[in-house]
Short mmCIF file of C-alpha atoms and ligand atoms in Angstrom, two decimals:
data_model
loop_
_atom_site.label_atom_id
_atom_site.label_comp_id
_atom_site.label_asym_id
_atom_site.label_seq_id
_atom_site.Cartn_x
_atom_site.Cartn_y
_atom_site.Cartn_z
CA MET U 1392 -6.69 16.56 10.35
CA ILE U 1393 -6.35 13.65 8.23
CA VAL U 1394 -7.61 10.15 8.34
CA MET U 1395 -5.56 7.07 7.68
CA LYS U 1396 -6.94 3.62 7.18
CA PHE U 1397 -5.21 0.55 7.35
CA GLY U 1398 -6.64 -2.79 6.23
CA GLY U 1399 -6.07 -6.20 7.47
CA SER U 1400 -3.22 -7.44 5.89
CA SER U 1401 -1.58 -4.39 6.90
CA VAL U 1402 -1.78 -5.23 10.63
CA ALA U 1403 -1.59 -8.99 10.05
CA ASN U 1404 0.98 -9.65 12.57
CA ALA U 1405 3.36 -8.14 14.83
CA GLU U 1406 5.93 -7.13 12.49
CA ARG U 1407 3.24 -5.44 10.32
CA ILE U 1408 1.70 -3.71 13.41
CA LYS U 1409 5.15 -2.48 14.33
CA HIS U 1410 5.47 -0.97 10.59
CA VAL U 1411 2.03 0.68 10.51
CA ALA U 1412 2.96 2.13 14.21
CA SER U 1413 6.01 3.64 12.54
CA ILE U 1414 3.79 5.38 9.78
CA ILE U 1415 1.43 6.59 12.06
CA LYS U 1416 4.14 8.13 13.99
CA ALA U 1417 5.68 9.74 10.91
CA TYR U 1418 2.25 11.65 10.05
CA ALA U 1419 1.51 12.31 13.97
CA ASP U 1420 2.06 16.24 12.93
CA GLN U 1421 -1.11 15.95 10.55
CA ARG U 1422 -3.23 14.91 13.53
CA PRO U 1423 -4.29 11.41 12.01
CA ALA U 1424 -7.49 9.71 13.05
CA VAL U 1425 -6.55 6.04 12.34
CA VAL U 1426 -9.12 3.52 11.41
CA LEU U 1427 -8.26 -0.13 11.36
CA SER U 1428 -9.43 -3.54 10.08
CA ALA U 1429 -9.32 -6.79 11.96
CA MET U 1430 -5.87 -8.24 11.79
CA GLY U 1431 -5.10 -10.44 8.77
CA ASP U 1432 -8.16 -13.13 7.96
CA THR U 1433 -9.88 -12.67 11.51
CA THR U 1434 -13.18 -11.97 9.78
CA ASP U 1435 -12.86 -14.76 7.84
CA TYR U 1436 -11.80 -17.09 10.93
CA LEU U 1437 -14.66 -15.64 12.86
CA LEU U 1438 -17.31 -16.68 10.23
CA GLU U 1439 -15.58 -20.19 10.37
CA ALA U 1440 -15.87 -20.54 13.92
CA ALA U 1441 -19.57 -19.48 13.78
CA GLU U 1442 -20.38 -22.28 11.44
CA THR U 1443 -18.38 -24.65 13.54
CA ALA U 1444 -20.30 -23.63 16.43
CA LEU U 1445 -23.42 -24.30 14.79
CA HIS U 1446 -22.42 -27.93 14.55
CA GLY U 1447 -21.77 -28.16 18.07
CA THR U 1448 -18.03 -27.04 18.42
CA VAL U 1449 -16.54 -24.12 19.85
CA ASP U 1450 -13.08 -23.42 18.55
CA ILE U 1451 -11.37 -20.10 18.51
CA SER U 1452 -7.85 -21.38 18.53
CA ASN U 1453 -6.48 -19.37 15.41
CA VAL U 1454 -7.98 -15.92 16.52
CA GLU U 1455 -6.84 -16.50 19.95
CA LYS U 1456 -3.16 -17.91 18.94
CA LEU U 1457 -2.92 -14.92 16.77
CA HIS U 1458 -3.96 -12.30 19.05
CA ARG U 1459 -2.24 -13.63 22.02
CA ASP U 1460 1.09 -14.06 20.22
CA THR U 1461 0.75 -10.82 18.51
CA ALA U 1462 0.44 -9.21 21.97
CA LYS U 1463 3.39 -11.13 23.28
CA GLU U 1464 5.71 -10.26 20.47
CA LEU U 1465 4.61 -6.59 20.72
CA GLY U 1466 5.20 -6.66 24.47
CA VAL U 1467 1.98 -5.35 25.18
CA GLU U 1468 -0.79 -6.07 28.10
CA ILE U 1469 -3.08 -8.48 26.77
CA GLU U 1470 -5.78 -7.78 29.44
CA PRO U 1471 -8.66 -5.71 27.39
CA ILE U 1472 -8.17 -8.47 24.55
CA ASN U 1473 -8.34 -11.34 27.17
CA SER U 1474 -11.64 -10.37 28.14
CA LEU U 1475 -13.09 -9.96 24.47
CA LEU U 1476 -11.56 -13.17 23.77
CA GLU U 1477 -13.61 -14.62 26.97
CA GLU U 1478 -16.81 -12.85 25.63
CA LEU U 1479 -16.10 -14.43 22.21
CA LYS U 1480 -16.24 -17.78 23.90
CA PHE U 1481 -19.40 -17.30 25.60
CA LEU U 1482 -20.99 -16.11 22.25
CA LEU U 1483 -19.75 -18.97 20.46
CA THR U 1484 -20.87 -21.24 23.48
CA GLY U 1485 -24.36 -19.71 22.79
CA ILE U 1486 -24.34 -20.32 19.01
CA SER U 1487 -23.29 -23.88 19.88
CA MET U 1488 -26.15 -24.61 22.19
CA LEU U 1489 -28.82 -22.82 20.16
CA HIS U 1490 -27.92 -24.34 16.87
CA GLU U 1491 -28.85 -20.93 15.48
CA LEU U 1492 -27.12 -17.92 14.02
CA THR U 1493 -29.12 -14.88 12.92
CA LYS U 1494 -27.69 -11.77 11.00
CA ARG U 1495 -27.50 -9.94 14.21
CA THR U 1496 -25.60 -12.45 16.05
CA ARG U 1497 -23.10 -12.58 13.21
CA ASP U 1498 -22.50 -9.12 13.27
CA TYR U 1499 -21.97 -9.02 16.78
CA LEU U 1500 -19.52 -12.17 16.42
CA VAL U 1501 -17.29 -10.62 13.69
CA SER U 1502 -17.12 -7.09 15.69
CA PHE U 1503 -14.58 -8.70 17.79
CA GLY U 1504 -12.09 -8.85 14.98
CA GLU U 1505 -11.85 -4.92 14.74
CA ARG U 1506 -12.21 -4.42 18.34
CA MET U 1507 -9.13 -6.30 19.35
CA SER U 1508 -7.06 -5.22 16.59
CA VAL U 1509 -7.74 -1.33 17.88
CA ARG U 1510 -6.86 -2.21 21.28
CA MET U 1511 -3.60 -4.01 20.27
CA MET U 1512 -2.48 -1.31 18.00
CA SER U 1513 -3.46 1.52 20.77
CA ALA U 1514 -1.44 -0.44 23.53
CA TYR U 1515 1.67 -0.69 21.14
CA LEU U 1516 1.75 3.04 20.46
CA ASN U 1517 1.07 4.23 24.01
CA ALA U 1518 3.84 1.55 25.23
CA ASN U 1519 6.15 3.28 22.57
CA GLY U 1520 5.78 6.75 23.63
CA THR U 1521 2.68 7.81 21.16
CA ALA U 1522 -0.32 8.81 23.04
CA ALA U 1523 -3.48 6.96 21.52
CA GLN U 1524 -6.82 5.97 22.44
CA PHE U 1525 -8.78 3.08 21.01
CA TYR U 1526 -12.42 3.61 20.37
CA ASP U 1527 -15.34 1.24 19.11
CA ALA U 1528 -17.00 3.03 16.23
CA TRP U 1529 -20.12 3.43 18.16
CA ASP U 1530 -18.05 5.53 20.77
CA VAL U 1531 -17.20 7.90 18.17
CA GLY U 1532 -20.59 8.56 16.74
CA PHE U 1533 -21.22 5.63 14.50
CA VAL U 1534 -24.95 4.70 14.18
CA SER U 1535 -26.86 2.73 11.66
CA ASP U 1536 -29.90 1.07 10.75
CA SER U 1537 -30.62 -2.37 11.60
CA ASN U 1538 -29.90 -3.94 8.48
CA PHE U 1539 -27.17 -6.31 9.56
CA MET U 1540 -24.31 -7.17 7.55
CA SER U 1541 -24.77 -4.54 5.25
CA ALA U 1542 -26.10 -1.74 7.65
CA GLU U 1543 -26.46 2.09 6.04
CA LEU U 1544 -25.09 4.73 8.49
CA LEU U 1545 -27.76 7.28 9.64
CA ASP U 1546 -27.50 10.92 8.78
CA GLU U 1547 -27.14 11.70 12.29
CA VAL U 1548 -23.75 10.56 11.89
CA TRP U 1549 -22.35 14.11 10.20
CA LYS U 1550 -23.27 15.52 13.46
CA THR U 1551 -22.30 13.08 16.28
CA ILE U 1552 -18.74 12.24 14.63
CA PRO U 1553 -17.60 15.83 14.91
CA GLU U 1554 -19.14 15.58 18.22
CA HIS U 1555 -16.88 13.05 19.39
CA LEU U 1556 -13.82 13.74 17.53
CA GLY U 1557 -13.84 17.62 17.88
CA ASP U 1558 -11.67 17.73 20.57
CA PHE U 1559 -8.84 15.88 18.82
CA ALA U 1560 -9.30 17.91 15.83
CA SER U 1561 -9.05 21.26 17.46
CA GLY U 1562 -5.93 20.10 19.45
CA LYS U 1563 -7.59 20.08 23.06
CA ASP U 1564 -7.12 16.15 23.20
CA ASN U 1565 -3.79 14.81 21.63
CA ARG U 1566 -4.25 11.14 21.87
CA ILE U 1567 -4.30 9.83 18.51
CA PRO U 1568 -7.88 8.01 18.09
CA ILE U 1569 -7.61 4.48 16.91
CA ILE U 1570 -11.17 3.29 15.64
CA THR U 1571 -12.42 0.18 14.66
CA GLY U 1572 -13.42 0.18 10.84
CA PHE U 1573 -16.62 -1.75 9.56
CA ILE U 1574 -18.65 -1.76 12.71
CA ALA U 1575 -21.60 0.47 14.09
CA LYS U 1576 -24.53 0.33 16.58
CA ASP U 1577 -28.08 0.72 15.46
CA LYS U 1578 -30.68 2.83 17.81
CA ASN U 1579 -31.44 -0.30 19.88
CA GLY U 1580 -27.97 -0.77 20.66
CA TYR U 1581 -27.24 -3.83 18.74
CA ILE U 1582 -23.77 -4.18 16.78
CA THR U 1583 -24.08 -4.11 13.14
CA THR U 1584 -21.62 -4.41 10.14
CA LEU U 1585 -21.13 -2.16 7.00
CA GLY U 1586 -20.67 -5.06 4.67
CA ARG U 1587 -17.50 -6.74 3.92
CA GLY U 1588 -14.30 -4.35 3.28
CA GLY U 1589 -16.66 -1.80 5.24
CA SER U 1590 -13.87 -0.07 6.81
CA ASP U 1591 -13.21 2.10 4.14
CA LEU U 1592 -16.72 3.37 4.47
CA THR U 1593 -15.79 4.29 7.94
CA ALA U 1594 -12.59 6.00 7.19
CA THR U 1595 -14.20 8.17 4.31
CA MET U 1596 -17.11 8.96 6.59
CA ILE U 1597 -14.82 10.29 9.15
CA GLY U 1598 -12.98 12.17 6.63
CA SER U 1599 -15.84 13.89 5.14
CA ALA U 1600 -17.55 14.56 8.27
CA MET U 1601 -14.60 15.97 10.09
CA GLN U 1602 -13.85 17.74 6.65
CA ALA U 1603 -10.39 16.27 6.72
CA LYS U 1604 -7.62 17.62 4.65
CA GLU U 1605 -7.53 14.05 3.05
CA VAL U 1606 -8.42 10.46 3.62
CA GLN U 1607 -5.31 7.96 3.25
CA THR U 1608 -5.98 4.16 2.62
CA TRP U 1609 -2.89 2.27 3.13
CA LYS U 1610 -2.43 -0.78 0.62
CA ASP U 1611 0.41 -2.99 -0.20
CA VAL U 1612 0.79 -1.74 -3.58
CA ASP U 1613 1.69 1.51 -4.97
CA GLY U 1614 -1.77 3.12 -4.90
CA ILE U 1615 -4.36 2.22 -7.39
CA LEU U 1616 -2.91 0.10 -10.57
CA THR U 1617 -3.62 -0.14 -14.26
CA ALA U 1618 -4.27 -3.98 -13.86
CA ASP U 1619 -4.03 -6.36 -11.17
CA PRO U 1620 -0.05 -7.35 -10.85
CA ARG U 1621 -0.90 -10.90 -10.15
CA ALA U 1622 -2.27 -11.15 -13.70
CA VAL U 1623 -0.89 -8.83 -15.76
CA LYS U 1624 2.82 -7.76 -16.37
CA ASN U 1625 4.14 -4.32 -16.71
CA VAL U 1626 1.56 -2.71 -14.82
CA HIS U 1627 1.76 1.08 -13.32
CA SER U 1628 0.13 3.27 -10.84
CA VAL U 1629 -2.58 5.78 -11.59
CA PRO U 1630 -1.70 9.39 -10.53
CA GLU U 1631 -5.25 10.40 -10.42
CA VAL U 1632 -8.87 8.80 -10.93
CA THR U 1633 -12.52 10.43 -10.12
CA TYR U 1634 -14.97 9.03 -7.61
CA ASP U 1635 -16.79 7.31 -10.32
CA GLU U 1636 -13.86 5.68 -11.74
CA ALA U 1637 -12.90 4.41 -8.35
CA ALA U 1638 -16.25 3.15 -7.71
CA GLU U 1639 -16.44 1.36 -11.15
CA LEU U 1640 -12.87 -0.02 -10.58
CA ALA U 1641 -14.40 -1.50 -7.39
CA TYR U 1642 -17.55 -2.96 -8.65
CA TYR U 1643 -15.75 -4.57 -11.79
CA GLY U 1644 -13.10 -6.33 -9.74
CA ALA U 1645 -10.00 -4.12 -8.91
CA GLN U 1646 -8.93 -4.13 -5.27
CA VAL U 1647 -9.31 -0.35 -4.70
CA LEU U 1648 -11.76 0.83 -2.01
CA HIS U 1649 -15.47 -0.49 -1.11
CA PRO U 1650 -17.70 1.18 -3.82
CA ARG U 1651 -19.86 2.44 -1.30
CA SER U 1652 -17.05 4.39 0.39
CA MET U 1653 -16.85 6.97 -2.38
CA ASN U 1654 -20.37 8.46 -1.25
CA PRO U 1655 -19.35 10.37 1.71
CA CYS U 1656 -16.48 12.04 0.32
CA ARG U 1657 -18.73 13.49 -2.61
CA VAL U 1658 -20.28 16.15 0.03
CA HIS U 1659 -17.35 18.24 0.74
CA LYS U 1660 -15.08 16.75 -1.93
CA THR U 1661 -12.73 15.24 0.22
CA PRO U 1662 -9.81 13.49 -1.47
CA VAL U 1663 -8.98 10.07 -0.98
CA ARG U 1664 -5.18 8.73 -1.49
CA VAL U 1665 -4.38 5.25 -1.62
CA LYS U 1666 -0.54 4.88 -0.41
CA ASN U 1667 1.61 1.77 -0.17
CA SER U 1668 3.14 0.83 3.18
CA TYR U 1669 6.09 -0.60 1.53
CA ASN U 1670 6.73 2.59 -0.03
CA ILE U 1671 5.96 5.70 1.97
CA GLU U 1672 7.64 7.85 -0.16
CA SER U 1673 5.62 7.18 -3.21
CA PRO U 1674 2.66 9.79 -3.59
CA GLY U 1675 0.09 6.92 -4.42
CA SER U 1676 -2.93 7.41 -6.24
CA LEU U 1677 -5.23 10.30 -5.57
CA ILE U 1678 -9.09 9.80 -5.99
CA VAL U 1679 -10.84 13.37 -6.53
CA ALA U 1680 -14.14 14.84 -7.73
CA GLU U 1681 -12.92 15.91 -11.06
CA HIS U 1682 -9.73 15.14 -13.24
CA SER U 1683 -7.42 17.84 -12.28
CA GLY U 1684 -5.72 17.75 -15.88
CA GLU U 1685 -6.68 16.19 -19.12
CA LYS U 1686 -8.70 12.96 -18.86
CA PRO U 1687 -6.56 10.06 -19.91
CA PRO U 1688 -8.54 8.02 -22.49
CA VAL U 1689 -7.86 4.97 -20.69
CA THR U 1690 -7.14 4.56 -16.76
CA ALA U 1691 -7.23 0.98 -16.05
CA ILE U 1692 -8.50 -2.58 -16.83
CA THR U 1693 -10.23 -4.92 -14.58
CA SER U 1694 -11.67 -8.43 -15.11
CA LYS U 1695 -13.99 -10.16 -12.75
CA LYS U 1696 -14.51 -14.04 -12.87
CA GLY U 1697 -17.29 -16.21 -12.35
CA ALA U 1698 -20.31 -14.64 -14.51
CA THR U 1699 -23.16 -16.58 -15.92
CA LEU U 1700 -24.26 -15.03 -19.41
CA ILE U 1701 -28.20 -15.70 -19.91
CA ASP U 1702 -29.69 -15.24 -23.39
CA VAL U 1703 -33.15 -14.76 -23.66
CA VAL U 1704 -34.71 -15.03 -27.36
CA SER U 1705 -38.19 -14.42 -27.99
CA THR U 1706 -39.93 -13.50 -31.38
CA ARG U 1707 -43.09 -12.72 -29.56
CA MET U 1708 -41.13 -9.75 -28.08
CA LEU U 1709 -41.12 -7.65 -31.36
CA GLY U 1710 -43.13 -4.41 -30.51
CA GLN U 1711 -44.40 -5.98 -27.53
CA PRO U 1712 -44.51 -3.24 -24.67
CA GLY U 1713 -43.83 -4.91 -21.16
CA PHE U 1714 -41.73 -7.67 -22.35
CA MET U 1715 -38.46 -6.59 -20.72
CA ALA U 1716 -40.62 -5.68 -17.49
CA HIS U 1717 -41.73 -9.24 -17.63
CA VAL U 1718 -38.13 -10.64 -18.02
CA PHE U 1719 -36.69 -8.55 -15.02
CA ASN U 1720 -39.91 -9.46 -12.91
CA GLN U 1721 -38.62 -13.14 -13.13
CA PHE U 1722 -35.16 -12.08 -12.05
CA LEU U 1723 -36.99 -9.98 -8.80
CA LYS U 1724 -39.15 -13.07 -8.19
CA TRP U 1725 -36.00 -15.38 -7.90
CA GLU U 1726 -33.99 -12.55 -5.99
CA ILE U 1727 -31.40 -12.63 -8.78
CA SER U 1728 -29.38 -9.37 -9.48
CA ILE U 1729 -28.28 -8.54 -13.04
CA ASP U 1730 -24.65 -7.04 -13.57
CA MET U 1731 -24.70 -6.39 -17.51
CA ILE U 1732 -27.42 -6.04 -20.14
CA ALA U 1733 -27.45 -5.89 -24.10
CA THR U 1734 -30.38 -5.81 -25.91
CA SER U 1735 -32.00 -6.29 -29.39
CA GLU U 1736 -35.71 -6.16 -30.61
CA VAL U 1737 -36.05 -9.87 -29.95
CA SER U 1738 -33.60 -10.93 -27.54
CA VAL U 1739 -31.89 -9.79 -24.26
CA SER U 1740 -28.41 -10.97 -22.94
CA LEU U 1741 -27.60 -10.23 -19.54
CA THR U 1742 -25.02 -11.56 -16.87
CA ILE U 1743 -25.41 -12.78 -13.38
CA ASN U 1744 -22.98 -13.25 -10.26
CA THR U 1745 -24.68 -16.01 -8.16
CA ASP U 1746 -24.14 -19.15 -6.44
CA LYS U 1747 -27.84 -19.87 -6.53
CA SER U 1748 -29.91 -22.52 -8.54
CA LEU U 1749 -30.75 -21.29 -11.51
CA ASP U 1750 -33.55 -23.92 -12.47
CA GLY U 1751 -36.71 -21.78 -10.89
CA LEU U 1752 -35.58 -18.95 -13.16
CA LYS U 1753 -35.00 -20.78 -16.11
CA GLU U 1754 -38.29 -22.66 -15.84
CA ASP U 1755 -40.13 -18.93 -15.24
CA LEU U 1756 -38.46 -17.61 -18.60
CA GLN U 1757 -38.73 -20.66 -20.70
CA ARG U 1758 -42.26 -20.03 -20.56
CA TYR U 1759 -42.08 -17.58 -23.27
CA ALA U 1760 -38.66 -17.39 -24.35
CA SER U 1761 -35.74 -19.50 -25.32
CA ILE U 1762 -33.18 -19.57 -23.10
CA ASP U 1763 -29.36 -20.21 -23.32
CA ILE U 1764 -27.36 -20.13 -20.11
CA LYS U 1765 -23.49 -20.15 -20.25
CA GLN U 1766 -21.36 -20.12 -17.23
CA ASN U 1767 -17.84 -19.68 -16.47
CA LYS U 1768 -17.58 -16.00 -18.02
CA SER U 1769 -15.56 -13.15 -17.05
CA ILE U 1770 -16.60 -9.60 -17.35
CA VAL U 1771 -13.31 -7.50 -18.69
CA THR U 1772 -13.82 -3.83 -18.16
CA ILE U 1773 -11.84 -0.92 -19.50
CA ILE U 1774 -12.40 2.26 -17.27
CA CYS U 1775 -11.96 4.92 -19.90
CA ASP U 1776 -13.42 8.31 -21.17
CA VAL U 1777 -16.33 7.08 -22.90
CA ALA U 1778 -16.34 10.61 -24.67
CA ARG U 1779 -13.40 9.07 -26.95
CA SER U 1780 -15.25 5.45 -26.92
CA SER U 1781 -14.85 5.07 -30.82
CA GLU U 1782 -11.16 5.42 -30.97
CA ILE U 1783 -10.65 2.94 -27.75
CA LEU U 1784 -13.16 0.48 -29.11
CA GLU U 1785 -11.45 0.55 -32.32
CA ALA U 1786 -7.97 0.02 -30.40
CA ALA U 1787 -9.49 -2.55 -28.38
CA PHE U 1788 -11.22 -4.61 -31.11
CA ASP U 1789 -8.14 -4.82 -33.42
CA ALA U 1790 -5.76 -5.71 -30.73
CA LEU U 1791 -8.29 -8.64 -29.86
CA LEU U 1792 -9.10 -9.47 -33.39
CA ARG U 1793 -5.11 -10.08 -34.08
CA GLU U 1794 -5.06 -12.53 -31.03
CA LYS U 1795 -8.07 -14.44 -32.28
CA ILE U 1796 -10.27 -13.76 -29.21
CA ASN U 1797 -14.02 -13.57 -29.82
CA VAL U 1798 -16.01 -11.31 -27.48
CA GLN U 1799 -19.20 -12.67 -26.71
CA MET U 1800 -21.24 -9.35 -25.63
CA ILE U 1801 -20.32 -5.94 -24.97
CA SER U 1802 -21.85 -3.10 -23.31
CA GLN U 1803 -21.22 0.77 -22.78
CA GLY U 1804 -23.36 2.80 -20.73
CA ALA U 1805 -24.25 6.59 -21.80
CA SER U 1806 -22.89 8.55 -18.99
CA LYS U 1807 -20.57 5.89 -17.49
CA VAL U 1808 -16.86 5.61 -17.53
CA ASN U 1809 -16.68 2.04 -18.58
CA ILE U 1810 -16.73 -0.41 -21.48
CA SER U 1811 -17.24 -3.99 -20.54
CA MET U 1812 -17.16 -7.16 -22.41
CA ILE U 1813 -17.58 -10.75 -21.85
CA VAL U 1814 -15.12 -13.27 -22.42
CA ASP U 1815 -14.59 -16.86 -21.26
CA ASP U 1816 -12.93 -17.38 -17.82
CA SER U 1817 -10.10 -19.33 -19.29
CA GLU U 1818 -9.30 -16.22 -21.71
CA ALA U 1819 -9.74 -13.41 -19.15
CA SER U 1820 -6.17 -12.86 -18.11
CA ARG U 1821 -4.98 -13.30 -21.48
CA VAL U 1822 -7.48 -10.58 -22.88
CA VAL U 1823 -6.71 -7.91 -19.94
CA GLN U 1824 -2.97 -8.65 -20.96
CA ILE U 1825 -3.72 -8.04 -24.63
CA LEU U 1826 -5.81 -4.78 -23.83
CA HIS U 1827 -2.98 -3.64 -21.16
CA ASP U 1828 -0.56 -4.03 -23.63
CA GLU U 1829 -2.37 -2.07 -26.37
CA PHE U 1830 -3.32 0.96 -23.99
CA PHE U 1831 0.05 1.39 -21.98
CA GLY U 1832 2.48 -0.19 -23.77
CA ALA U 1833 3.76 -3.97 -23.66
N1 LIG C 1940 -12.61 -7.00 8.51
C1 LIG C 1940 -13.68 -6.65 7.87
C2 LIG C 1940 -13.49 -7.66 6.30
O1 LIG C 1940 -12.40 -8.36 6.19
C3 LIG C 1940 -13.90 -5.07 7.34
C4 LIG C 1940 -12.58 -4.46 6.39
O2 LIG C 1940 -11.40 -5.36 6.35
O3 LIG C 1940 -12.92 -3.57 5.99
O4 LIG C 1940 -14.32 -7.58 5.24
MG1 MG C 1941 -10.45 -7.70 6.61
#
């Protein structure tokens, strides 16, 4: 058995759904369990509709039109989708009357996207000679905690998923399961979601629980790339990365896989292959527990905009136990999470990525240190073999010096797979290009 996951843009319209159906058919003999996201930007549309409903207006015209038009173009029965659209309107009416939107209701609301998309695909496959059965994730064993909007799956899914998909895996049931990504139910029967982009986790969870041969996530590019092709010239695909490297890539802004989705794979070392739906023949990139051959010095370069750099300087810090704890406690108090840190004896520099106001935090920190806050920074990250960091740093800084780029902070973890640096947002694309040229050739 294998698992095939298709994201929103792969199923964005009738034409793309037909194409995905043809890919599923091509892999039918490998017994694929298929995981789908909501069509195109449906999740965002639903969230917008919720906001509009809060202000008293019920409007799902774009979601409705997309799904009705697509069903029509595919020539499939709209009935199961019709009743979901009706239910969705009821829900939005409720929100508009109560002027209230809890996290629980928000999860219920966005679940409609995935639920409609699996019904669409399943109907199309069945109408065209491939036996398929759609499932809402809870019908194949997905139970989570009640942490709405970013729920964690419960341990029992390791048992419940095989209980539900065992017949398909063994060949007793030949209908290809088409399963909603991203959603689950808690013990009370309330719908939860696994966080934005969560359908990757659905796919890897199924793959690992079923001990599948491989989990495939299908994208619109040739697997994992050495840098973002929208910003950098001459990118190419990376044949192999480890789970750790893939998670770092995702944290630092690459469009790879949801970072949390790597966790289930580690249990049985299930390989994940990132494939290109526009280039089926290409092997894509393989994500594995350990490199099969020699580790390359540099795997990829990413950048993530919108960081704020905070410099905390205090001479009182000299030799003072507990000073760091005090600084970090202020971040805890204001619920602001820290991304990167660099310290010296009398100063600590850190980066955050938040839309929250920093006034309160600043006031608190200023009581015992001088604070400098600089916005519009980017974190540029070299995903690399840190055992070779001196060599990599030398090459990187030589190249940046030649181009007169001033790096404002740098951090390298002891056991990590990356070197990160802070530059101005306005310079980030150029920095990535310079580093890419240096490590992968211009
Ligand atoms: N549809 C959800 C989202 O857009 C989940 C996913 O695509 O993985 O975040
Ligand atoms: Mg999506």
